[in-house]
Coordinates of C-alpha atoms and ligand atoms in Angstrom, one line a residue:
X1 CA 103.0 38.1 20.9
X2 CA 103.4 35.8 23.3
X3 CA 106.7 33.6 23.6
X4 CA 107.7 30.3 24.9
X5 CA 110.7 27.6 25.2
X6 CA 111.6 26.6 21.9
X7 CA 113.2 23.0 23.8
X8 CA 109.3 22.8 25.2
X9 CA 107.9 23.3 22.1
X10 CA 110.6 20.7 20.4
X11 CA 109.4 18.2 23.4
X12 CA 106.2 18.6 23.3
X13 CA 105.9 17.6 19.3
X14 CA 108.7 14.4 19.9
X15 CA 106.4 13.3 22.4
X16 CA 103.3 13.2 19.9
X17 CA 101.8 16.9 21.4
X18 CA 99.5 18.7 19.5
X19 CA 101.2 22.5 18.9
X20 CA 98.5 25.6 20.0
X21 CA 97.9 28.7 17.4
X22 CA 100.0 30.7 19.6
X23 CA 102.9 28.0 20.0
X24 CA 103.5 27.7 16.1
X25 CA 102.4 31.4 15.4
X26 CA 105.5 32.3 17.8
X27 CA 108.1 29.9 16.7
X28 CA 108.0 30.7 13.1
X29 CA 108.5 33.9 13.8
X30 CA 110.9 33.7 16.7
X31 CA 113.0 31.5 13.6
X32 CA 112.4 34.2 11.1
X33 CA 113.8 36.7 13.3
X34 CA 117.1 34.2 14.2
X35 CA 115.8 33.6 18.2
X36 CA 115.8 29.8 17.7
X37 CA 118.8 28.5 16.3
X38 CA 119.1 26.8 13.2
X39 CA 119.9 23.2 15.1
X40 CA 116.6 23.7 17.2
X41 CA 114.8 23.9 14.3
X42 CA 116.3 20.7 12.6
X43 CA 115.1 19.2 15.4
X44 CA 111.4 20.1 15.1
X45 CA 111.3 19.3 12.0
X46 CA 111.9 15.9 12.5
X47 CA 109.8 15.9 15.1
X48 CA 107.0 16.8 12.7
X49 CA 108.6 14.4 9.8
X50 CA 107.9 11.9 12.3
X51 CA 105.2 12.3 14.3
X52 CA 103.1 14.5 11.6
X53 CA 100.8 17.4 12.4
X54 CA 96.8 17.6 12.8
X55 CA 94.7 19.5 10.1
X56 CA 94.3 22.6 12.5
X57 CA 98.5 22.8 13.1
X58 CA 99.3 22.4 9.4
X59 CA 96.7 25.6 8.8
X60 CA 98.6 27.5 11.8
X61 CA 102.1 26.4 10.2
X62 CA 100.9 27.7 7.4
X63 CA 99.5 30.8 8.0
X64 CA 102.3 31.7 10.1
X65 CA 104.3 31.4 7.3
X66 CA 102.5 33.7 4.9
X67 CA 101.8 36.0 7.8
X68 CA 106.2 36.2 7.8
X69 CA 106.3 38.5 4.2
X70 CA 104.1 40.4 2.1
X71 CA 100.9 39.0 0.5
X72 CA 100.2 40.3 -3.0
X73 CA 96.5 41.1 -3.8
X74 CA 95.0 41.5 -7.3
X75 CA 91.0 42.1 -6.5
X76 CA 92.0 45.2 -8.3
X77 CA 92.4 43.5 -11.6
X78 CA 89.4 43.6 -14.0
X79 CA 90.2 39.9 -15.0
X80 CA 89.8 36.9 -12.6
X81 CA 93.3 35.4 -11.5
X82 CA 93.9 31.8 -11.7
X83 CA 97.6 29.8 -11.3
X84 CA 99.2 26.1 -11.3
X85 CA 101.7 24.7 -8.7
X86 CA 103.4 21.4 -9.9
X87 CA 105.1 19.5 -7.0
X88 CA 107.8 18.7 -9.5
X89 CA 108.7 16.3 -12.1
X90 CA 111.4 15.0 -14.5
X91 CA 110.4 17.3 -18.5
X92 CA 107.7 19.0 -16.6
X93 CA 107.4 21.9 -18.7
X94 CA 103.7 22.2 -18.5
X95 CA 104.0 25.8 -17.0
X96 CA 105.1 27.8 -20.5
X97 CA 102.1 26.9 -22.7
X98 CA 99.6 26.4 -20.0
X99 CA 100.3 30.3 -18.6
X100 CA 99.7 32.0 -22.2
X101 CA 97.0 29.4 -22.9
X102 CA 94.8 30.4 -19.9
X103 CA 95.9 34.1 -20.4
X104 CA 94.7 33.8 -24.1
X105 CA 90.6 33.2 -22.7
X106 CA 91.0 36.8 -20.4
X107 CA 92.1 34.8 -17.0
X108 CA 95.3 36.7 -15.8
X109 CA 98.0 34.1 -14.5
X110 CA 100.5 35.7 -12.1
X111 CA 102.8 32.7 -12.0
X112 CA 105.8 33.4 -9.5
X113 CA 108.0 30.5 -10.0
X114 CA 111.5 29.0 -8.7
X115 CA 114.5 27.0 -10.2
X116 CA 115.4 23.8 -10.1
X117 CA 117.4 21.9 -7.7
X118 CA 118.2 18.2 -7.8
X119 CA 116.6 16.2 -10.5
X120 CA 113.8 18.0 -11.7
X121 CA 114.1 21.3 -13.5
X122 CA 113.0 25.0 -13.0
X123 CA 110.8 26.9 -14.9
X124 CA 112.7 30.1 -14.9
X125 CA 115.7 27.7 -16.0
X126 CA 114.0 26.6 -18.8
X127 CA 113.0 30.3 -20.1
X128 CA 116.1 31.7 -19.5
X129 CA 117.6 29.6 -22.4
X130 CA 115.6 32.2 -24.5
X131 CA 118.4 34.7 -25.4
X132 CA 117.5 38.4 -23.1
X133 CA 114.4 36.8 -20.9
X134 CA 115.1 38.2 -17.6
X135 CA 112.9 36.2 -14.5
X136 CA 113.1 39.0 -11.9
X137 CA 110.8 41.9 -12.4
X138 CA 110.0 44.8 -9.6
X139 CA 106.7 44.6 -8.7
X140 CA 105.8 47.4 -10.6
X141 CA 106.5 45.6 -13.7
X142 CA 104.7 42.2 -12.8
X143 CA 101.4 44.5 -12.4
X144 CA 101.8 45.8 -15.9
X145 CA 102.3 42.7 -17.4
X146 CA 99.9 41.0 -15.6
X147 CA 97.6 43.9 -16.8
X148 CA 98.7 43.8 -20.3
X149 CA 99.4 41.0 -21.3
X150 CA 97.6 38.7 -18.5
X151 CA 100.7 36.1 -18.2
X152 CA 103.8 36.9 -15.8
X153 CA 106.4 33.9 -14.9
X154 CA 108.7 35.5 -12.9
X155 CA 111.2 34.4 -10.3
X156 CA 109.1 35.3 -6.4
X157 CA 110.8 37.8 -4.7
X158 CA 112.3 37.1 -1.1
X159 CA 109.2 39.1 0.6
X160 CA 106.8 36.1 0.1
X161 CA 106.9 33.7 3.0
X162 CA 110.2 34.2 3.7
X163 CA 110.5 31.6 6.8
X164 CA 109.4 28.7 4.0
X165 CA 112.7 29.8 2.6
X166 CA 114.8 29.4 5.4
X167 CA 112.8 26.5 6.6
X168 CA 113.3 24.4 3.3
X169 CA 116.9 24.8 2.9
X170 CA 117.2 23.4 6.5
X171 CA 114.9 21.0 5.4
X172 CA 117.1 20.0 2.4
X173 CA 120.3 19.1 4.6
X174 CA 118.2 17.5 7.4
X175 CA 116.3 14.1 6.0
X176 CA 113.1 16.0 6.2
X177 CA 111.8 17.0 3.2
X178 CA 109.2 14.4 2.4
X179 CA 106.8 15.4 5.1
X180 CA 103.2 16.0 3.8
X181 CA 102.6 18.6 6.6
X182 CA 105.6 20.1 5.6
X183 CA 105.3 20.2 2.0
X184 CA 102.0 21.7 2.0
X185 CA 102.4 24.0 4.2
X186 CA 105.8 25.3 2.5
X187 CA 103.8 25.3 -1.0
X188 CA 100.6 26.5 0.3
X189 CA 102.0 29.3 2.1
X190 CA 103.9 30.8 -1.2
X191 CA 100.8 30.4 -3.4
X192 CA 98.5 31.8 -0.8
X193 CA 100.8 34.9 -0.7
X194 CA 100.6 35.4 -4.2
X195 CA 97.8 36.4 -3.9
X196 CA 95.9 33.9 -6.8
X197 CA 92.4 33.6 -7.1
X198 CA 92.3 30.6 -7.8
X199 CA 94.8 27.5 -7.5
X200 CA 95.3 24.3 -9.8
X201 CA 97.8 21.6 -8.1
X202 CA 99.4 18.8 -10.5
X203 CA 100.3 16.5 -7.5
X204 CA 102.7 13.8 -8.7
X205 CA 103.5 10.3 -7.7
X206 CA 105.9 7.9 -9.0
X207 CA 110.0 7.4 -9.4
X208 CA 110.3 10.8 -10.4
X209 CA 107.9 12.2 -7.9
X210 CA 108.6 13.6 -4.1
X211 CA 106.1 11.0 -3.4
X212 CA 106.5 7.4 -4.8
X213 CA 102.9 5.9 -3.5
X214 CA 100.1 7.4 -5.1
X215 CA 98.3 7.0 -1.8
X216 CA 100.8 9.8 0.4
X217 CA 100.3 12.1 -2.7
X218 CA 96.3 11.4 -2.6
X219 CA 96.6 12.8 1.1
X220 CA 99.2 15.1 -0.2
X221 CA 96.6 17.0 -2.7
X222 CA 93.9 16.6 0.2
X223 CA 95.9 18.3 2.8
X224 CA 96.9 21.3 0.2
X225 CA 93.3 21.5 -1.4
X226 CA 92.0 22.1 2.0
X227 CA 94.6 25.0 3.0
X228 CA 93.8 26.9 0.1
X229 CA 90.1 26.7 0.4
X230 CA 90.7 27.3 4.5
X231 CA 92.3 30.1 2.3
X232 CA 89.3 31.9 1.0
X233 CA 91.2 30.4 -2.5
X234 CA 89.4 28.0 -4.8
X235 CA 91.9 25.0 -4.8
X236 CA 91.6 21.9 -6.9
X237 CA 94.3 19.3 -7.7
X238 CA 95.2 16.8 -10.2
X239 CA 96.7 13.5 -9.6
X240 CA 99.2 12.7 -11.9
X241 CA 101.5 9.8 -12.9
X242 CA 105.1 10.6 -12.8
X243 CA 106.7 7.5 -13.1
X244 CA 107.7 8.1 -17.3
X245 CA 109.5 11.2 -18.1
X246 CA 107.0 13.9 -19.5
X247 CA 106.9 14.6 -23.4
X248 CA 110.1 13.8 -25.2
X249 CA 112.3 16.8 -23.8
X250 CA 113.9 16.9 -20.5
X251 CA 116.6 19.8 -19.9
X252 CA 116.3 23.4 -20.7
X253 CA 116.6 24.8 -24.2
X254 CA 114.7 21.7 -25.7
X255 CA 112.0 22.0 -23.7
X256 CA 111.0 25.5 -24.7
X257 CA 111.4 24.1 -28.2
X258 CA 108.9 21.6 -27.1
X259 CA 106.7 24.4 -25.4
X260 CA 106.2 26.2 -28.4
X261 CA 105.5 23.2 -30.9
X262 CA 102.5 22.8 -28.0
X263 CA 101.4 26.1 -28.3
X264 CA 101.6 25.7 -32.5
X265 CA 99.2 23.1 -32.5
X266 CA 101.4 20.1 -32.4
X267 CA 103.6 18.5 -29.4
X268 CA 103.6 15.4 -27.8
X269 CA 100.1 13.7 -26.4
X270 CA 100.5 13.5 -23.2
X271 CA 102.3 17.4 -22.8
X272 CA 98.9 18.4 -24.5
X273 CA 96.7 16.4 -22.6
X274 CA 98.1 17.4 -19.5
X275 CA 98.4 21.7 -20.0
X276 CA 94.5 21.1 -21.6
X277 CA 93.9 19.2 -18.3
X278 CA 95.1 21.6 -16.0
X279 CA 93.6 24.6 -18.2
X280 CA 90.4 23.4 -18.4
X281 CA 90.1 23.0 -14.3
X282 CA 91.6 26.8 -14.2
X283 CA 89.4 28.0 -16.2
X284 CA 86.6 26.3 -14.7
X285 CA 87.6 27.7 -11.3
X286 CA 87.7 31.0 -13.1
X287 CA 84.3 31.0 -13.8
X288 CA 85.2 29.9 -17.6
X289 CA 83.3 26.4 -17.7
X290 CA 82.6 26.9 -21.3
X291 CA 85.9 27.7 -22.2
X292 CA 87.9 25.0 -25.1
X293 CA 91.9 25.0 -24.4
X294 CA 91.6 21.8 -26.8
X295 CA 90.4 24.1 -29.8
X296 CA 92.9 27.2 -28.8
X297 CA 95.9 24.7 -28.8
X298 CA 95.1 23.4 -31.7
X299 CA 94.3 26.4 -33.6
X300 CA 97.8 28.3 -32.5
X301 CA 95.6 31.0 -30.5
X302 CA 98.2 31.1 -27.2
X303 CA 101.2 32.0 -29.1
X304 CA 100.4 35.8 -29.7
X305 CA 99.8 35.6 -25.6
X306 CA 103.5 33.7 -25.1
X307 CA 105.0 35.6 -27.9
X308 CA 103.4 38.9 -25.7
X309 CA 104.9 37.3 -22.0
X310 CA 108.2 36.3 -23.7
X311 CA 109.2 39.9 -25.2
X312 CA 107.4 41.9 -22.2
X313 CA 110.3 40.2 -19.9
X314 CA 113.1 41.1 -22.4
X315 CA 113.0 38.0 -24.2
X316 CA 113.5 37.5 -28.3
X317 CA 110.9 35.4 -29.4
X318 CA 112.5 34.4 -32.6
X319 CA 116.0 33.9 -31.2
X320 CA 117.8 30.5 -32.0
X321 CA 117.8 28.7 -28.6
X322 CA 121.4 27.1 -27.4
X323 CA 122.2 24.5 -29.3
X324 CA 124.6 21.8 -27.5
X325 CA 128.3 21.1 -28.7
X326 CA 127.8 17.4 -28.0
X327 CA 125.3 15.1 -28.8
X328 CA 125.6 11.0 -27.9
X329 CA 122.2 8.9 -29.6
X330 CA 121.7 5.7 -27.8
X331 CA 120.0 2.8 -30.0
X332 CA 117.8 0.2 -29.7
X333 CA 119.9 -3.2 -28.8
X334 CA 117.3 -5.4 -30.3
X335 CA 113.5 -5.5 -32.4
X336 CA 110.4 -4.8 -29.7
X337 CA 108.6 -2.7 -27.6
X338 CA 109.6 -0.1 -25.7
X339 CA 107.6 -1.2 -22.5
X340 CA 109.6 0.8 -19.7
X341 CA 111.6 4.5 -19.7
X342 CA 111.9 5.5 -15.8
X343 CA 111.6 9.2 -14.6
X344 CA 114.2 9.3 -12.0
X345 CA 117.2 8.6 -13.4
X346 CA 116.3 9.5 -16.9
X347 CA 115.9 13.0 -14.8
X348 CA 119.4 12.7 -12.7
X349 CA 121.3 11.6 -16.3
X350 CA 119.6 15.5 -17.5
X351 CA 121.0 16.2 -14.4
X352 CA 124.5 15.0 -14.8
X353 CA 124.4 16.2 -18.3
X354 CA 124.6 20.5 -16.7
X355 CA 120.6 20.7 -17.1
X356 CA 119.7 20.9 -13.6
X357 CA 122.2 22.0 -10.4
X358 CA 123.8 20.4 -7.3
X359 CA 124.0 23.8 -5.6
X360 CA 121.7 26.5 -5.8
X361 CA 124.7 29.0 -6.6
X362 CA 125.5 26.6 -9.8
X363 CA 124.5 28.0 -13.3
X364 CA 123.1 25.7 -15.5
X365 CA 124.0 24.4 -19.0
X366 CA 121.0 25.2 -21.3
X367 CA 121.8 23.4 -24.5
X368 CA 122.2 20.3 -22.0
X369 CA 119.4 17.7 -21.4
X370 CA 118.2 14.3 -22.9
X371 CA 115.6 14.1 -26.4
X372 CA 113.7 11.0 -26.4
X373 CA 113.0 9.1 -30.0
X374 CA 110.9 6.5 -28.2
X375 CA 107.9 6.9 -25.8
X376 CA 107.1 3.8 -23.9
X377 CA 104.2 1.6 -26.2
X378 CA 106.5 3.0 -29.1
X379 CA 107.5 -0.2 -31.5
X380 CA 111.6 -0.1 -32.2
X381 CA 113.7 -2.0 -34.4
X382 CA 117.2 -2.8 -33.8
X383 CA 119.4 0.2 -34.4
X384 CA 117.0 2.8 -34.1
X385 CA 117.5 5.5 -32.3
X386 CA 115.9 5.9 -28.8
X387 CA 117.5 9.1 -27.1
X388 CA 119.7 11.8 -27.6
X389 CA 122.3 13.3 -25.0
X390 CA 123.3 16.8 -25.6
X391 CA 126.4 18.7 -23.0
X392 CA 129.1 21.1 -24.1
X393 CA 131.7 18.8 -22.4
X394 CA 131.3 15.2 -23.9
X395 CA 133.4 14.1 -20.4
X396 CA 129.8 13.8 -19.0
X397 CA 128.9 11.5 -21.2
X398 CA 129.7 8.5 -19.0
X399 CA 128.0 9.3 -16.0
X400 CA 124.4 10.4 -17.5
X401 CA 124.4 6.7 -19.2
X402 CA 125.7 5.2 -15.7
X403 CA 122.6 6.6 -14.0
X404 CA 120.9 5.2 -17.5
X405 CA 122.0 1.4 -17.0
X406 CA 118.1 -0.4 -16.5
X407 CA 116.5 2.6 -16.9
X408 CA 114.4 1.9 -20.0
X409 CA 113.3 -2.1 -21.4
X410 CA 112.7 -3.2 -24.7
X411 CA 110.7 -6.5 -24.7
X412 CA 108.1 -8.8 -26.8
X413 CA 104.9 -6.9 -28.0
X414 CA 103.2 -9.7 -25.6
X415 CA 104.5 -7.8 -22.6
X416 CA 102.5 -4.6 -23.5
X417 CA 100.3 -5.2 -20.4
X418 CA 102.6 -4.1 -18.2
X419 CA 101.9 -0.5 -19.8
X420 CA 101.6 2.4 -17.1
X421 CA 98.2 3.6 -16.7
X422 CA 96.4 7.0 -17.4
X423 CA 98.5 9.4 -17.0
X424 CA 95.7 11.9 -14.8
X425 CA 94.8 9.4 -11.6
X426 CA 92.1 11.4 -10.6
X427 CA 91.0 14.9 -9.3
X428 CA 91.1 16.4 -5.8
X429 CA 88.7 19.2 -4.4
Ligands
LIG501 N1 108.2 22.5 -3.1 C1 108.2 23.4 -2.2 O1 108.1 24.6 -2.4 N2 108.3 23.0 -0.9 C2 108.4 21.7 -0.5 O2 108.4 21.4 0.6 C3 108.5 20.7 -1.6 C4 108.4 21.2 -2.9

């Protein structure tokens, strides 16, 4: 491979330069291999934060990255492949019915997921609260699961694009994480690797979104939808409105509970509109146009396939999930509607509660997390209740309602046009 300056490569992109194939194919592995130095890299990263990348350097950043670790490959697999990303939100738990869901129609789903960090939560977090689910499997295993009983969430091994890892934990402690280039290219690269063939994004915007403005997640989806199709993988996305917390679960424990009321036929509207949403376009890309999620939610058909993924990983189905210590219900103050409940800090009071972590070498608390009573549109009278708080150490009480002051409004049924709108924006790809 041919090498270069890392400082020319650094001033070349903070002067608005355009980075060559070679250039980028080099430095990410020069990084991966510890030859530019952890400070040099801050550097070009906010050099690309701020000056962005063009379409042909985000595929080069890309590729470079899955071309760092293994890639996984299932043409061997009798069944069509077919996974979700989300780019994160506050009860986003859409992952554990829509993976047995899909399964349940003959589409394998070889979801490789992470943990949560900040305020939005982790998949394998979530599952773990069911008592002997293990998340890491030896690749051995996830191709016998995936074989019998189509549905693997499991936690990715270090071998796939192991310079995103690096690279986003730099990213973390440097102000750069909001970069679209960067952000695709650090998703892109893990799903590519995976070895999916075909991908469904659920590309957020709102309070408790990466993105705020629906506009940068717009050119978000567009920028990942085209690396995967560049990809030889058939990529669509899903813009979706983040702004209200999703369901009426946000922590660990009670989302599972919520998750399997889903897959039962039941659940809140807009968890069920969102996991048939995603299915549907999954299925589609799977060649299964015909296919009716709708009908197999509502007639319980996924649960044999979740009750199949949960025990194949170790996990007890029937087990009692934690149950918290400590519950706090906060009521309505007056008669009304509920007009507003925000994402963010209704996610960072979860948070605060032991639901999520500050560190990625904390444990989380997984009887801890917030129940909602109310839904925004929801009528209240005074004294009802309108959430739940649950910890094992009431002490954190205090701050999960700080982060709650103006969080959520009640007002006059008159001010029910300032309802959010549709929760699915539109589709990408
Ligand atoms: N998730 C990722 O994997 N990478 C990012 O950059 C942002 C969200």
């Amino acid at each position: 491979m041919e090498s270069f300056d890392v400082v020319d490569l650094i001033r070349a992109k903070r002067d608005g330069g355009t980075l060559s194939t070679p250039q980028i194919d080099w430095l990410i592995d020069a990084y991966t291999r510890g030859l530019v130095a952890d400070e040099q890299m801050s550097a070009m990263t906010m050099a690309i934060f701020l000056n962005g990348m063009g379409r042909e350097e985000i595929r080069d950043l890309t590729a470079a990255m899955i071309a760092s670790g293994e890639r996984l490959d299932f043409s061997h697999l009798a069944t069509p492949t077919a996974d979700k990303h989300s780019t994160g939100g506050v009860g986003d738990k859409i992952t554990l019915p829509l993976a047995p869901l899909v399964a349940s129609f003959g589409v394998a789903v070889p979801q490789l997921s992470g943990r949560g960090l900040g305020h939005t939560g982790g998949t394998l977090d979530k599952l773990e609260s069911i008592p002997g689910w293990r998340a890491s499997l030896t690749n051995a295993e996830f191709h016998r699961q995936l074989e019998s009983v189509g549905a693997v969430i499991c936690a990715a091994g270090s071998g796939l694009a192991p310079a995103d890892g690096r690279l986003y934990a730099l990213r973390d402690i440097t102000g750069t994480v909001e970069s679209i280039p960067l952000i695709a290219s650090s998703i892109m690269s893990k799903k590519i690797a995976e070895g999916t063939a075909a991908l469904v994004l659920d590309v957020k915007f709102g309070s408790g979104a990466f993105l705020r403005e629906e506009a940068r997640a717009r050119e978000l989806a567009e920028t990942m939808v085209r690396l995967g199709q560049d990809a030889g993988v058939a990529t669509r996305a899903l813009l979706t409105d983040m702004n209200t917390p999703l369901g009426r679960t946000i922590g660990n424990a009670n989302e599972v509970r919520e998750s399997v009321e889903v897959l039962a036929g039941g659940g809140p509207a807009d968890i069920v509109e969102l996991t048939v949403a995603l299915a549907r376009e999954m299925l589609d890309l799977a060649g299964r146009p015909d296919a009716d999620p709708g009908a197999a939610l509502r007639d319980g058909r996924a649960m044999d396939t979740w009750r199949a993924m949960i025990a194949a990983q170790g996990g007890d189905p029937d087990a009692a999930l934690p149950a918290p210590s400590e519950t706090h219900t906060v009521t309505a103050e007056r008669d009304g509607v509920l007009l507003e409940q925000r994402a963010l800090p209704f996610g960072i009071a979860a948070w605060r509660l032991g639901a999520g972590r500050a560190r990625k070498e904390d444990a989380v608390v997984h009887s801890a997390g917030i129940d909602l009573h109310a839904k925004p549109g929801d009528t209240v009278r005074r004294g009802d209740p309108l959430f739940t708080l649950a910890a094992e150490d009431p002490a954190r009480f205090d701050r999960a309602l700080e982060a709650l002051e103006g969080a959520y409004r009640i007002g006059d049924d008159g001010d029910r046009s300032a309802a959010p709108g549709p929760l699915i924006r539109d589709r990408v790809g």
